Tab-separated table of C-alpha atoms and ligand atoms in Angstrom:
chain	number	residue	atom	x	y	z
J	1	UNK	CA	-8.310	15.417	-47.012
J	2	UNK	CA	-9.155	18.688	-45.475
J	3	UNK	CA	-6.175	20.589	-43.098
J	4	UNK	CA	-9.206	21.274	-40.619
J	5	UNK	CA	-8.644	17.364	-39.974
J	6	UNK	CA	-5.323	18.245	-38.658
J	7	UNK	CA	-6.275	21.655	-36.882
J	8	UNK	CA	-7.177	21.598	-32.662
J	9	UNK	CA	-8.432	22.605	-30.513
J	10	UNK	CA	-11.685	21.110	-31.687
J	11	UNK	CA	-13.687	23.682	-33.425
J	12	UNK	CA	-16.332	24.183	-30.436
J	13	UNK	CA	-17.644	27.324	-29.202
J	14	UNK	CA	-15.487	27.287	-25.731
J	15	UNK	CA	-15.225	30.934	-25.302
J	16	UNK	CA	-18.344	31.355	-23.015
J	17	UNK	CA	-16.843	28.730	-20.580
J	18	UNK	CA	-15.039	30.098	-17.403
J	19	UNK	CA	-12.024	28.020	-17.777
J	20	UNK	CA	-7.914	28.319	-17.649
J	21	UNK	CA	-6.506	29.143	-21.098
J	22	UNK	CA	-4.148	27.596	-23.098
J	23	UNK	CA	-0.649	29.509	-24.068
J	24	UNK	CA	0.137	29.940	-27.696
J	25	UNK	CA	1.713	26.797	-29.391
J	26	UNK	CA	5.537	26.941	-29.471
J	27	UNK	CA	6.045	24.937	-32.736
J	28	UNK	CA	5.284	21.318	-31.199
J	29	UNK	CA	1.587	21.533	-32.280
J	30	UNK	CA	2.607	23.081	-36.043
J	31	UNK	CA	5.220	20.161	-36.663
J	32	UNK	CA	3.010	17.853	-35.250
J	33	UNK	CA	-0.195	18.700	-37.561
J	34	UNK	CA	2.774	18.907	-40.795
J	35	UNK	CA	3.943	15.457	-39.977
J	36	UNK	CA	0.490	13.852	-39.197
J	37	UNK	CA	-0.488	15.243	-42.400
J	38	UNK	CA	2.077	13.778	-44.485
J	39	UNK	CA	1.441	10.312	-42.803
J	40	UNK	CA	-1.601	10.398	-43.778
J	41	UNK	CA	-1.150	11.498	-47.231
J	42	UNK	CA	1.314	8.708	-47.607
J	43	UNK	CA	-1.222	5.812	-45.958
J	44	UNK	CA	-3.273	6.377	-49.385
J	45	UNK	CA	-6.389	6.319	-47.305
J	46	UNK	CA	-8.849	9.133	-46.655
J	47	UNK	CA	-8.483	10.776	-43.126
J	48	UNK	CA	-12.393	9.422	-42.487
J	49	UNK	CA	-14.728	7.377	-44.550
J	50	UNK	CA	-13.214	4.308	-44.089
J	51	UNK	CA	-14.551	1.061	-45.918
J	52	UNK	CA	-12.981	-0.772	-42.444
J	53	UNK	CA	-15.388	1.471	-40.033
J	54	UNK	CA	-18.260	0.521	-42.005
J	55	UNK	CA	-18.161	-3.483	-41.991
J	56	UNK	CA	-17.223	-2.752	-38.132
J	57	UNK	CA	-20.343	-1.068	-37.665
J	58	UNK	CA	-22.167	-3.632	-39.634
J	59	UNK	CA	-20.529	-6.403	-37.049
J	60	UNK	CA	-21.326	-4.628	-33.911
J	61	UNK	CA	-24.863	-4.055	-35.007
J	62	UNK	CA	-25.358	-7.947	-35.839
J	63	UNK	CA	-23.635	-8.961	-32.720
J	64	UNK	CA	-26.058	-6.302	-30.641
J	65	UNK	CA	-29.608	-7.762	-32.221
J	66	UNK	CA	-28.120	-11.251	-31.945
J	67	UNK	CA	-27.585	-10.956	-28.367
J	68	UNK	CA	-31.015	-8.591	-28.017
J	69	UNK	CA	-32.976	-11.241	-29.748
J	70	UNK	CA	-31.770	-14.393	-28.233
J	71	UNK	CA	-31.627	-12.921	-25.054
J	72	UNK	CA	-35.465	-11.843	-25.701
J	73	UNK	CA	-36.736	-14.558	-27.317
J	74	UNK	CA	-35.276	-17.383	-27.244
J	75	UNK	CA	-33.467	-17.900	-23.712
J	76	UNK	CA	-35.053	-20.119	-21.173
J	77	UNK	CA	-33.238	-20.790	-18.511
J	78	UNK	CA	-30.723	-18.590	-16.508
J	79	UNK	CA	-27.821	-20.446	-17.702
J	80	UNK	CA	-28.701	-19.365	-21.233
J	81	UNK	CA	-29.706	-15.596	-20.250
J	82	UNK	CA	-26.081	-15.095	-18.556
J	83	UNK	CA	-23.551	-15.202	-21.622
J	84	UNK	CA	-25.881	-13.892	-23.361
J	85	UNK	CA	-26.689	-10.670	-21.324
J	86	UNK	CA	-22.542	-10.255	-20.916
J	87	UNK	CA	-22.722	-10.505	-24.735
J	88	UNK	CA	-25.285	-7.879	-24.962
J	89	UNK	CA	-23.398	-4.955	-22.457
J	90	UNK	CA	-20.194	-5.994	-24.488
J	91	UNK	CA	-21.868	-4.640	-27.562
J	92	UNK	CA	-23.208	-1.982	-26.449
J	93	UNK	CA	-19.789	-0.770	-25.005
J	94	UNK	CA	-18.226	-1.205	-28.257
J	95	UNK	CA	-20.873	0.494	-30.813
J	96	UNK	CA	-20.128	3.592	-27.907
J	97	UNK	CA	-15.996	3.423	-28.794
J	98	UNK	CA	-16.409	2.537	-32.285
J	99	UNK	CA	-19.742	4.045	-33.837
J	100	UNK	CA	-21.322	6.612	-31.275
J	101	UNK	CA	-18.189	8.319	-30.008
J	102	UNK	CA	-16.462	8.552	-33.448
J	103	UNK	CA	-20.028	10.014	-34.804
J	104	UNK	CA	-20.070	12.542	-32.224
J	105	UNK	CA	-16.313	13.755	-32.989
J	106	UNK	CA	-17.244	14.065	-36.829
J	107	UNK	CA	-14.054	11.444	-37.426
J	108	UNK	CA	-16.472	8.356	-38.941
J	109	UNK	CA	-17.198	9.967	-41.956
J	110	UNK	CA	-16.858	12.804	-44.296
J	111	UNK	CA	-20.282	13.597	-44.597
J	112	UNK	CA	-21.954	15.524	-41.681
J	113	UNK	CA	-25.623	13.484	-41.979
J	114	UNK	CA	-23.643	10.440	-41.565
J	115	UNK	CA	-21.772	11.194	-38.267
J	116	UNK	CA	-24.941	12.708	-36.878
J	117	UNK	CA	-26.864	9.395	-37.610
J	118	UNK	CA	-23.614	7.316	-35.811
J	119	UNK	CA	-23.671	10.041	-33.023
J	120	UNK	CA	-27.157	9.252	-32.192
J	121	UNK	CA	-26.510	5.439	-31.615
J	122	UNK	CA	-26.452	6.784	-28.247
J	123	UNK	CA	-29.946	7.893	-27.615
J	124	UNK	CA	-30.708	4.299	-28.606
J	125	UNK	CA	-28.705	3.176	-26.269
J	126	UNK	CA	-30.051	4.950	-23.591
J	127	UNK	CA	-27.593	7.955	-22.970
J	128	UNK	CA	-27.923	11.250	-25.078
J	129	UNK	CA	-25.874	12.020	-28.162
J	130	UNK	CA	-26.911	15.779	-26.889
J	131	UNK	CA	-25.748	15.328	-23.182
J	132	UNK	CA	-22.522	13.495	-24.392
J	133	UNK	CA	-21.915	16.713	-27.500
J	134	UNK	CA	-21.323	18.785	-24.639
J	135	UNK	CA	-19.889	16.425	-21.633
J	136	UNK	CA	-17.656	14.725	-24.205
J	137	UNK	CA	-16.322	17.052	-26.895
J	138	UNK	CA	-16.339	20.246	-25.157
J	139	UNK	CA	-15.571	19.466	-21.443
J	140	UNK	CA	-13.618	16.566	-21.322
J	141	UNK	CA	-11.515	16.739	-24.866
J	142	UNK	CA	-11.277	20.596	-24.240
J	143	UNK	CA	-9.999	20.828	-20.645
J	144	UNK	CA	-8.802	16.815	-20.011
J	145	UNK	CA	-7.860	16.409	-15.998
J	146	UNK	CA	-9.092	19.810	-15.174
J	147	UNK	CA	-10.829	19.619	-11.677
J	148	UNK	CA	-14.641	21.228	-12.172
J	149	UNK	CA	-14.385	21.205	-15.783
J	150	UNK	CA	-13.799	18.080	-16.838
J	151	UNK	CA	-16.779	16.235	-15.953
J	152	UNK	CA	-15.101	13.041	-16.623
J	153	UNK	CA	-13.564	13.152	-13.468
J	154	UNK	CA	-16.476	14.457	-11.251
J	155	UNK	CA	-17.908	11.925	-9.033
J	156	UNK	CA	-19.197	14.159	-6.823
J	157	UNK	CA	-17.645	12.998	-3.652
J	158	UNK	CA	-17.587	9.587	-4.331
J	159	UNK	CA	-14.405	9.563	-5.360
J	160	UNK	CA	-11.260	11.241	-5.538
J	161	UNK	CA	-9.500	11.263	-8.819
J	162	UNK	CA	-7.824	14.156	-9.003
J	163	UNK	CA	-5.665	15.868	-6.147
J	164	UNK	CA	-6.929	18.918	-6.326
J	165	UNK	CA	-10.784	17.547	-5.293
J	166	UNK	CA	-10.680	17.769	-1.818
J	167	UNK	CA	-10.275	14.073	0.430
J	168	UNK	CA	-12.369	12.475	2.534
J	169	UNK	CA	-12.206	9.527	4.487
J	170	UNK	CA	-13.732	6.939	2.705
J	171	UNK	CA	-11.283	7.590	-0.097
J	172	UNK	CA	-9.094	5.576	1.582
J	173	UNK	CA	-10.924	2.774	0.558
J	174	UNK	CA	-11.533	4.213	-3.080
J	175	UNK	CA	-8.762	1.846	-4.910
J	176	UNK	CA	-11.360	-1.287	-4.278
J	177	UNK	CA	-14.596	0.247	-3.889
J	178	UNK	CA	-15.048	2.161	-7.054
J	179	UNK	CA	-14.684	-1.226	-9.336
J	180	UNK	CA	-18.316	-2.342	-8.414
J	181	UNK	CA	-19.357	1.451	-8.874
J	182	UNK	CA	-18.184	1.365	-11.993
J	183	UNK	CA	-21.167	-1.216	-12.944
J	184	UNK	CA	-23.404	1.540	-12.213
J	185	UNK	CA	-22.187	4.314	-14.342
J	186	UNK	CA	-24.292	3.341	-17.299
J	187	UNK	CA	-27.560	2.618	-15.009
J	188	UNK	CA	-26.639	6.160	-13.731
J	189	UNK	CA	-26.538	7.912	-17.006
J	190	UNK	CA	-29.574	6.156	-18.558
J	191	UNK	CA	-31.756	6.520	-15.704
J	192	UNK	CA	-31.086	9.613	-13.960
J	193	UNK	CA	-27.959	11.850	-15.262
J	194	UNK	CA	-29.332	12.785	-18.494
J	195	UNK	CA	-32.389	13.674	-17.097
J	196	UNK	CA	-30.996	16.066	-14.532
J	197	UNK	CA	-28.287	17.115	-16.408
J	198	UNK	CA	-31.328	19.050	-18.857
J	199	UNK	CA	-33.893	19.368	-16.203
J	200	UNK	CA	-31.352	21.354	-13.491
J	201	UNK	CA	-29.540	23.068	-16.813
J	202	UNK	CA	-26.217	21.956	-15.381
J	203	UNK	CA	-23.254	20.096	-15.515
J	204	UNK	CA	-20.063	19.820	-13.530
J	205	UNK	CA	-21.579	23.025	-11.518
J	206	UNK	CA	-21.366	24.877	-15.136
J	207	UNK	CA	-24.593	26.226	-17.153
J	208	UNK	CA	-25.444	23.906	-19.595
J	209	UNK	CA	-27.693	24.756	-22.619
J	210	UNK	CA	-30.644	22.446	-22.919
J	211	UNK	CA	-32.119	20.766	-25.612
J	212	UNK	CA	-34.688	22.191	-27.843
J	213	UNK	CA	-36.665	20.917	-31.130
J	214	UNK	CA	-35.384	18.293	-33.119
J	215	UNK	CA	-32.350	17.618	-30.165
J	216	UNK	CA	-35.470	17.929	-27.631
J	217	UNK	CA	-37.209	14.962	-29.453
J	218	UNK	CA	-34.241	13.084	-30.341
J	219	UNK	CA	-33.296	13.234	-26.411
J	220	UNK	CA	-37.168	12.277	-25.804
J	221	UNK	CA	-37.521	10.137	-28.453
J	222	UNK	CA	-34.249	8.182	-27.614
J	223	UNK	CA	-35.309	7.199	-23.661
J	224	UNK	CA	-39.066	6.458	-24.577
J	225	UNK	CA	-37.373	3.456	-27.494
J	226	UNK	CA	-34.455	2.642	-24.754
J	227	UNK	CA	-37.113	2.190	-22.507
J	228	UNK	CA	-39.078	0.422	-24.241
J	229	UNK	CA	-36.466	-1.910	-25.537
J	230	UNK	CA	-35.174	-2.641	-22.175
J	231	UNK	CA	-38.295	-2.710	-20.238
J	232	UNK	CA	-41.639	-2.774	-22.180
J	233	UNK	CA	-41.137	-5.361	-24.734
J	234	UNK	CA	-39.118	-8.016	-22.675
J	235	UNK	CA	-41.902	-7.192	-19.834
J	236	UNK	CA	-44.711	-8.955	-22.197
J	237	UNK	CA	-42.963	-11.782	-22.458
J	238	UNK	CA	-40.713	-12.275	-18.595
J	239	UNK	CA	-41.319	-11.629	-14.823
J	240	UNK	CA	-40.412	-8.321	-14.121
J	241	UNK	CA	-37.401	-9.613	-12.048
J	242	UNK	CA	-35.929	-11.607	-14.419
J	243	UNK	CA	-36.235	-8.010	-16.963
J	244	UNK	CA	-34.768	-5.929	-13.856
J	245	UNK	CA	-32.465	-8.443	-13.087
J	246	UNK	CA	-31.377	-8.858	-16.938
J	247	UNK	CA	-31.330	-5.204	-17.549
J	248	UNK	CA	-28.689	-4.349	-14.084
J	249	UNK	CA	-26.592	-7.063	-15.501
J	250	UNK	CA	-26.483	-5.806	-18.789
J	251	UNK	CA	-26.008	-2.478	-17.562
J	252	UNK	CA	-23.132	-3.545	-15.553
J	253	UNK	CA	-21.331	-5.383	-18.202
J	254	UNK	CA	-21.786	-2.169	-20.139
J	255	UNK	CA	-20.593	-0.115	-17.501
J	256	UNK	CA	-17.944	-1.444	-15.891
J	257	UNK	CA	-16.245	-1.987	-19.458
J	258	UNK	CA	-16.962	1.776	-20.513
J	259	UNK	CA	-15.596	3.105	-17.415
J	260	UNK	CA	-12.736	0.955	-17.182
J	261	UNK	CA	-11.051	2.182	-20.761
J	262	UNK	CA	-11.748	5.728	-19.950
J	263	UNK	CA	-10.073	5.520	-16.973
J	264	UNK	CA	-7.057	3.548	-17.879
J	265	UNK	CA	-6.407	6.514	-20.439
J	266	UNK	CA	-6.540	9.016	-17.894
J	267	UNK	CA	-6.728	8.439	-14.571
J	268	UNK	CA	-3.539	6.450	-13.657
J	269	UNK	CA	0.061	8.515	-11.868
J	270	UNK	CA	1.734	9.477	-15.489
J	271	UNK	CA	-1.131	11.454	-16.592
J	272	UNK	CA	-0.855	15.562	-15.701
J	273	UNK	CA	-3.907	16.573	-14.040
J	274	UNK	CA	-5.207	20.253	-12.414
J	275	UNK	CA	-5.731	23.680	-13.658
J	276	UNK	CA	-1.928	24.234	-15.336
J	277	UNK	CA	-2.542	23.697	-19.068
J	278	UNK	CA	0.987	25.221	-20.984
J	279	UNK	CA	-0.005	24.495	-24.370
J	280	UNK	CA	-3.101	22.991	-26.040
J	281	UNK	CA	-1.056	20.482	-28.214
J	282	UNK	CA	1.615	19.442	-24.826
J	283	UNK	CA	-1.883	19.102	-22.676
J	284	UNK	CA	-3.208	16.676	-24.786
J	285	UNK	CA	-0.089	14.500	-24.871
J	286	UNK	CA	0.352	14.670	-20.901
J	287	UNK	CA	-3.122	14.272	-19.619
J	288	UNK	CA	-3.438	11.140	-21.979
J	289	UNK	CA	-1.592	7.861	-21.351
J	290	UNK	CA	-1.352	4.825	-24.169
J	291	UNK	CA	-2.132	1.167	-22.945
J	292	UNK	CA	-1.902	-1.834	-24.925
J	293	UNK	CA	-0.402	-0.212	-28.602
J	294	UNK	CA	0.805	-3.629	-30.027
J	295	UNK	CA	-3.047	-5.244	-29.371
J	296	UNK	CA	-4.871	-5.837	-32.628
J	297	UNK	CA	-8.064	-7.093	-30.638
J	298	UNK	CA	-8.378	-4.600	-27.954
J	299	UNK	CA	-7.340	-2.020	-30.316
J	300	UNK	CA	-10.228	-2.831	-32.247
J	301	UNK	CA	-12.653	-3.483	-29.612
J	302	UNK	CA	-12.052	-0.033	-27.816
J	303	UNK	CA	-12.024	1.936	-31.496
J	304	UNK	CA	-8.739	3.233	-31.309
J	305	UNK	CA	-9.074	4.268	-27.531
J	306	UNK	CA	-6.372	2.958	-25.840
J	307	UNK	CA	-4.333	5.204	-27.893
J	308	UNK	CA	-6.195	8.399	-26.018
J	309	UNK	CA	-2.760	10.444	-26.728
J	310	UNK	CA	-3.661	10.238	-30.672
J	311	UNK	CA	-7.421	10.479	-29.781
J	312	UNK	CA	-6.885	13.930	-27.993
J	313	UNK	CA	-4.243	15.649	-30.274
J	314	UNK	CA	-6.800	14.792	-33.671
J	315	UNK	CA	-10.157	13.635	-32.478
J	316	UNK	CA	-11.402	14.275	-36.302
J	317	UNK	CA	-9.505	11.902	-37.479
J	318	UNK	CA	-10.618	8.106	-37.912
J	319	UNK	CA	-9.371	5.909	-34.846
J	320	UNK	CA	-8.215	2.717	-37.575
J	321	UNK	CA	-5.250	5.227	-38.389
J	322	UNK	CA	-3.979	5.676	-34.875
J	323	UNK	CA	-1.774	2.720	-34.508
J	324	UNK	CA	0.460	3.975	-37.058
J	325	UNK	CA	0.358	7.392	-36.387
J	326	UNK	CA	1.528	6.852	-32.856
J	327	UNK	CA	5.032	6.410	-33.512
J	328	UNK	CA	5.185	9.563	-35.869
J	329	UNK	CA	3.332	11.434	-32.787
J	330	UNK	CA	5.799	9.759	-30.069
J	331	UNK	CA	9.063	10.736	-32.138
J	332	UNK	CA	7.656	14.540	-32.460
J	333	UNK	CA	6.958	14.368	-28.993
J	334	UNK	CA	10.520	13.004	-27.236
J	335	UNK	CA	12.094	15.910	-29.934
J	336	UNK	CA	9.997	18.542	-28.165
J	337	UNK	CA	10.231	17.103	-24.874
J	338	UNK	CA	6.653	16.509	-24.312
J	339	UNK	CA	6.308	13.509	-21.769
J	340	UNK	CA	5.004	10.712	-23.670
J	341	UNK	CA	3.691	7.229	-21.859
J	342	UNK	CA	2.166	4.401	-23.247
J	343	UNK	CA	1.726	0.952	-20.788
J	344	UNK	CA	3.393	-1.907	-22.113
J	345	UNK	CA	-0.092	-3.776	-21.745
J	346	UNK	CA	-3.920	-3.559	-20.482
J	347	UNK	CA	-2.732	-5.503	-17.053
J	348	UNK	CA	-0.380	-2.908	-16.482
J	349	UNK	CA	-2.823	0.009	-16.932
J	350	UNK	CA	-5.326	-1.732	-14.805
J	351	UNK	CA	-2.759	-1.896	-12.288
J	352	UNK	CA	-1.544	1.976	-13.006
J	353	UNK	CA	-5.039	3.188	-12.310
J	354	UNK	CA	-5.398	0.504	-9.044
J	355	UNK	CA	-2.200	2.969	-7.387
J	356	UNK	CA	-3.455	6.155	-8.862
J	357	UNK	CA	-6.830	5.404	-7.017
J	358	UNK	CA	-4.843	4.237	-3.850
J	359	UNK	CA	-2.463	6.897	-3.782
J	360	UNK	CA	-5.145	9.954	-4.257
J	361	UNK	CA	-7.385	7.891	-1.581
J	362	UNK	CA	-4.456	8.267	0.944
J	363	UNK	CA	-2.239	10.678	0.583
J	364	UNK	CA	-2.965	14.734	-0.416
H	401	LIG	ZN1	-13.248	11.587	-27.640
């Protein structure tokens, strides 16, 4: 296994972004690489290329055509379309933790072609690997919590999730009206972020380099199948309602479950947030919070991201190892007196990130 597995921050050219800088690592981020790396040379298994991320991928794409295909051609009446659309936007949620995201990061496996082709999942989706490269990996996993950087936490005003975005007051209401919203945020990026994300050449108020040839025709390419997928080939068989109506739900199922993991991972009162960054390695440990460590199903559903601490400090790395390697990376931590958290469960995140959005809705 290569050391560059072990090496942040992620090698991304960040230099022409107007950003704070991090301070030089004070021996937290050295022991933690030296110990990570022994872990893993003691699990036996390859950093990435795992036989287990494979057969996932294989079970996520059979459980996304099943639901695509039943839901196309074979469901009747309402009662059948239902489950089966909430089956579909389940899927699609989890081929984005498991396949796309780990793709995109380089962490699925340990040839380049191969994490390209996962990465790209996405533009079938409906989003764009492309948009994602740079909102994802650079922004967000570079700068986490950092207001007008991270574009993870830019809603424009919709919300407030960070206290240094300014408060308005309708964000007093933000703790219960941003759960439906979050239904939308897939709709949002399929049918109108993407595209103005390359057509304005900006993101989170930032220059943002657009696409050209093959990424041009991928991003192109991607919508016109999406597209046709959701819309075109359904519409020659359904009413248009029933294919709008089918499409918003799935959407929303999709949605609502994306946003909802992000957020419980960052946006709840434990995790640091604004422009302060100390150290690259300490950054990633306190902008991230843990949820749920000791669940084998959600752990496996989200691809390793409700262990966003882990996730942050070695995104190269493939998510099946993090469960283990959170205790060596909470021991190092508590030695160096990095704030680690981790919530007991998913109902207490939920409920972390309920009084984070209260609390920034209310108070300044
Ligand atoms: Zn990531």
């Amino acid at each position: 296994m290569g050391s560059q597995l072990v090496e942040g921050p992620i090698a991304t050219a960040v230099d022409e972004i107007d950003a704070p800088r991090y301070g030089k690592d004070e021996g937290f981020h050295q022991e933690l690489r030296a110990r990570v790396r022994e872990f893993l040379e003691s699990s036996g298994l390859p950093a990435r290329g795992l036989a287990a991320m494979y057969v996932k991928t294989a079970v996520l794409f059979l459980w996304l055509a099943a639901s695509y295909v039943l839901l196309v051609f074979a469901a009747e009446t309402a009662w059948q379309a239902l489950p089966l659309a909430v089956s579909l936007g389940l899927a699609i949620a989890g081929i984005g933790f498991n396949v796309q995201h780990d793709g995109s990061h380089g962490s699925y496996s340990t040839r380049p072609g191969v994490n390209r082709l996962m990465a790209r999942t996405l533009d079938l989706l409906g989003g764009s690997s492309f948009v994602w490269q740079r909102k994802h990996n650079v922004l967000h996993h570079t700068w986490p919590n950092v207001e007008g950087v991270d574009d993870d936490i830019d809603t424009g005003s919709l919300a407030r999730l960070s206290p240094g975005q300014p408060r308005r007051f309708y964000h007093r209401l933000q703790h219960l009206y941003m759960w439906p919203l979050y239904c939308f945020l897939a709709v949002k990026w399929q049918l109108f972020d993407d595209f103005a994300t390359v057509v304005r050449g900006r993101m989170s108020g930032r220059p943002f380099p657009r696409p050209r040839g093959v990424e041009l025709v991928v991003f192109l390419g991607g919508k016109l199948v999406f597209f046709g997928l959701a819309f075109g080939l359904p519409l020659l068989l359904h009413p248009a309602w029933t294919v709008v109506g089918v499409y918003l739900l799935v959407s929303a199922v999709a949605g609502l479950t994306l946003s909802v993991v992000f957020q419980l991972a960052h946006c709840v009162p434990e995790a640091e947030t604004g422009p302060k960054l100390g150290t690259w390695a300490a950054r990633q440990v306190q902008s991230s919070v843990d949820f749920a460590r000791d669940s084998r199903l959600l752990n496996w559903y989200v691809g390793g991201l409700n262990l966003q601490i882990e996730h942050h400090l070695f995104p190269q790395i493939s998510h099946p190892h993090y469960a283990a390697m959170a205790k060596v990376v909470e021991a190092t931590s508590r030695e160096f007196g990095v704030r680690y958290t981790a919530h007991p469960t998913f109902g207490a995140a939920l409920a972390a990130h309920y009084r984070q959005l209260r609390t920034l809705g209310r108070s300044d």
